PDB file of C-alpha atoms in Angstrom:
ATOM      1  CA  MET A 177     106.766  12.912-164.410  1.00  0.00           C
ATOM      2  CA  ILE A 178     105.231  10.168-162.268  1.00  0.00           C
ATOM      3  CA  VAL A 179     108.749   8.741-161.950  1.00  0.00           C
ATOM      4  CA  VAL A 180     110.019  11.996-160.453  1.00  0.00           C
ATOM      5  CA  GLN A 181     107.037  12.246-158.130  1.00  0.00           C
ATOM      6  CA  SER A 182     107.645   8.701-156.855  1.00  0.00           C
ATOM      7  CA  ALA A 183     111.259   9.612-156.006  1.00  0.00           C
ATOM      8  CA  LEU A 184     110.199  12.746-154.118  1.00  0.00           C
ATOM      9  CA  LYS A 185     108.616  11.078-151.083  1.00  0.00           C
ATOM     10  CA  PRO A 186     111.629   8.921-150.079  1.00  0.00           C
ATOM     11  CA  TYR A 187     113.850  11.979-150.473  1.00  0.00           C
ATOM     12  CA  ARG A 188     111.596  14.134-148.290  1.00  0.00           C
ATOM     13  CA  VAL A 189     111.400  11.476-145.570  1.00  0.00           C
ATOM     14  CA  MET A 190     115.158  10.970-145.539  1.00  0.00           C
ATOM     15  CA  ALA A 191     115.847  14.725-145.531  1.00  0.00           C
ATOM     16  CA  TYR A 192     113.789  15.151-142.377  1.00  0.00           C
ATOM     17  CA  ILE A 193     115.264  12.086-140.683  1.00  0.00           C
ATOM     18  CA  VAL A 194     118.845  13.068-141.501  1.00  0.00           C
ATOM     19  CA  GLY A 195     118.182  16.647-140.399  1.00  0.00           C
ATOM     20  CA  VAL A 196     116.841  15.533-137.034  1.00  0.00           C
ATOM     21  CA  MET A 197     119.668  13.021-136.568  1.00  0.00           C
ATOM     22  CA  LEU A 198     122.238  15.706-137.342  1.00  0.00           C
ATOM     23  CA  LEU A 199     120.733  17.988-134.709  1.00  0.00           C
ATOM     24  CA  LEU A 200     120.830  15.108-132.224  1.00  0.00           C
ATOM     25  CA  LEU A 201     124.448  14.456-133.168  1.00  0.00           C
ATOM     26  CA  CYS A 202     125.309  18.119-132.554  1.00  0.00           C
ATOM     27  CA  ALA A 203     123.677  17.920-129.126  1.00  0.00           C
ATOM     28  CA  ALA A 204     125.597  14.708-128.440  1.00  0.00           C
ATOM     29  CA  MET A 205     128.843  16.472-129.377  1.00  0.00           C
ATOM     30  CA  VAL A 206     128.071  19.185-126.825  1.00  0.00           C
ATOM     31  CA  VAL A 207     127.533  16.494-124.199  1.00  0.00           C
ATOM     32  CA  LYS A 208     130.745  14.733-125.229  1.00  0.00           C
ATOM     33  CA  TYR A 209     133.014  17.753-125.093  1.00  0.00           C
ATOM     34  CA  GLY A 210     131.144  19.812-122.502  1.00  0.00           C
ATOM     35  CA  PHE A 211     130.384  17.074-120.003  1.00  0.00           C
ATOM     36  CA  ASP A 212     132.970  14.438-120.971  1.00  0.00           C
ATOM     37  CA  ASN A 213     130.403  11.791-121.875  1.00  0.00           C
ATOM     38  CA  GLY A 214     130.870  10.230-125.318  1.00  0.00           C
ATOM     39  CA  THR A 215     128.113   7.628-125.035  1.00  0.00           C
ATOM     40  CA  PHE A 216     125.579   9.547-127.106  1.00  0.00           C
ATOM     41  CA  VAL A 217     128.070  10.248-129.892  1.00  0.00           C
ATOM     42  CA  ALA A 218     129.006   6.564-129.979  1.00  0.00           C
ATOM     43  CA  VAL A 219     125.357   5.655-130.561  1.00  0.00           C
ATOM     44  CA  ILE A 220     124.046   8.547-132.666  1.00  0.00           C
ATOM     45  CA  GLY A 221     127.147   8.995-134.845  1.00  0.00           C
ATOM     46  CA  PRO A 222     127.031   5.645-136.677  1.00  0.00           C
ATOM     47  CA  VAL A 223     123.236   5.802-137.011  1.00  0.00           C
ATOM     48  CA  HIS A 224     123.463   9.255-138.582  1.00  0.00           C
ATOM     49  CA  GLY A 225     126.267   8.028-140.857  1.00  0.00           C
ATOM     50  CA  PHE A 226     124.193   5.122-142.140  1.00  0.00           C
ATOM     51  CA  LEU A 227     121.065   7.230-142.584  1.00  0.00           C
ATOM     52  CA  TYR A 228     123.108   9.894-144.389  1.00  0.00           C
ATOM     53  CA  MET A 229     124.196   7.264-146.933  1.00  0.00           C
ATOM     54  CA  VAL A 230     120.534   6.330-147.480  1.00  0.00           C
ATOM     55  CA  TYR A 231     119.749  10.056-147.846  1.00  0.00           C
ATOM     56  CA  LEU A 232     122.498  10.362-150.473  1.00  0.00           C
ATOM     57  CA  LEU A 233     120.943   7.543-152.492  1.00  0.00           C
ATOM     58  CA  ALA A 234     117.448   9.044-152.229  1.00  0.00           C
ATOM     59  CA  ALA A 235     118.694  12.529-153.193  1.00  0.00           C
ATOM     60  CA  LEU A 236     120.782  11.185-156.068  1.00  0.00           C
ATOM     61  CA  ASN A 237     117.815   9.164-157.317  1.00  0.00           C
ATOM     62  CA  LEU A 238     115.565  12.239-157.255  1.00  0.00           C
ATOM     63  CA  GLY A 239     118.225  14.501-158.756  1.00  0.00           C
ATOM     64  CA  LEU A 240     118.887  12.182-161.671  1.00  0.00           C
ATOM     65  CA  LYS A 241     115.204  11.641-162.375  1.00  0.00           C
ATOM     66  CA  ALA A 242     114.451  15.367-162.150  1.00  0.00           C
ATOM     67  CA  ARG A 243     117.575  16.184-164.210  1.00  0.00           C
ATOM     68  CA  TRP A 244     118.876  18.754-161.776  1.00  0.00           C
ATOM     69  CA  PRO A 245     122.012  20.713-162.670  1.00  0.00           C
ATOM     70  CA  VAL A 246     125.171  19.306-161.079  1.00  0.00           C
ATOM     71  CA  GLY A 247     125.660  22.314-158.790  1.00  0.00           C
ATOM     72  CA  TYR A 248     122.164  22.060-157.340  1.00  0.00           C
ATOM     73  CA  LEU A 249     122.501  18.294-156.951  1.00  0.00           C
ATOM     74  CA  LEU A 250     125.752  18.751-155.014  1.00  0.00           C
ATOM     75  CA  LEU A 251     124.065  21.297-152.734  1.00  0.00           C
ATOM     76  CA  VAL A 252     121.271  18.829-152.031  1.00  0.00           C
ATOM     77  CA  LEU A 253     123.761  16.030-151.387  1.00  0.00           C
ATOM     78  CA  ILE A 254     125.823  17.979-148.836  1.00  0.00           C
ATOM     79  CA  ALA A 255     122.760  19.436-147.109  1.00  0.00           C
ATOM     80  CA  GLY A 256     122.734  16.555-144.618  1.00  0.00           C
ATOM     81  CA  THR A 257     126.086  17.638-143.224  1.00  0.00           C
ATOM     82  CA  ILE A 258     125.142  21.160-142.103  1.00  0.00           C
ATOM     83  CA  PRO A 259     122.619  21.569-139.271  1.00  0.00           C
ATOM     84  CA  PHE A 260     119.223  22.915-140.411  1.00  0.00           C
ATOM     85  CA  LEU A 261     120.302  23.043-144.072  1.00  0.00           C
ATOM     86  CA  SER A 262     118.600  19.751-144.955  1.00  0.00           C
ATOM     87  CA  PHE A 263     115.255  21.277-143.937  1.00  0.00           C
ATOM     88  CA  VAL A 264     115.797  24.366-146.098  1.00  0.00           C
ATOM     89  CA  VAL A 265     117.045  22.442-149.121  1.00  0.00           C
ATOM     90  CA  GLU A 266     114.280  19.846-148.785  1.00  0.00           C
ATOM     91  CA  LYS A 267     111.670  22.590-149.033  1.00  0.00           C
ATOM     92  CA  SER A 268     113.449  24.129-152.021  1.00  0.00           C
ATOM     93  CA  ALA A 269     113.735  20.795-153.803  1.00  0.00           C
ATOM     94  CA  THR A 270     110.104  19.931-153.118  1.00  0.00           C
ATOM     95  CA  VAL A 271     108.927  23.244-154.548  1.00  0.00           C
ATOM     96  CA  ARG A 272     111.186  22.818-157.565  1.00  0.00           C
ATOM     97  CA  VAL A 273     109.998  19.278-158.334  1.00  0.00           C
ATOM     98  CA  THR A 274     106.348  20.194-157.764  1.00  0.00           C
ATOM     99  CA  ARG A 275     106.647  23.080-160.232  1.00  0.00           C
ATOM    100  CA  GLU A 276     108.253  20.781-162.796  1.00  0.00           C
ATOM    101  CA  ILE A 277     105.487  18.207-162.382  1.00  0.00           C
ATOM    102  CA  GLU A 278     102.753  20.857-162.705  1.00  0.00           C
ATOM    103  CA  ALA A 279     104.435  22.360-165.773  1.00  0.00           C
ATOM    104  CA  ALA A 280     104.683  18.960-167.430  1.00  0.00           C
ATOM    105  CA  ALA A 281     101.048  18.204-166.612  1.00  0.00           C
ATOM    106  CA  SER A 282      99.836  21.493-168.058  1.00  0.00           C
ATOM    107  CA  THR A 283     101.678  20.948-171.357  1.00  0.00           C
ATOM    108  CA  ALA A 284     100.429  17.385-171.757  1.00  0.00           C
TER     109      ALA A 284
END
């Protein structure tokens, strides 16, 4: 279970980063379409896109190591595309992995 625990921290960090970047991107979209200034979208959009790919790798790594069901893994993977969802799913995944680690430790 140490392997799963080592994959948890990069996932948690990326979930928070991607969540914050997505909120910034949403604000930049408001500025673009509300005030006709696309500068922020041009900067934040590609950065969020790259960080989302890193998030996908971190989430996939954790999901495979924790042996999550495919449906749950897909939910975690798309969480970085819906504002605020990455924060909710990150908490859920952290609780789930922590319970699995504690259960494995108590049976060993």
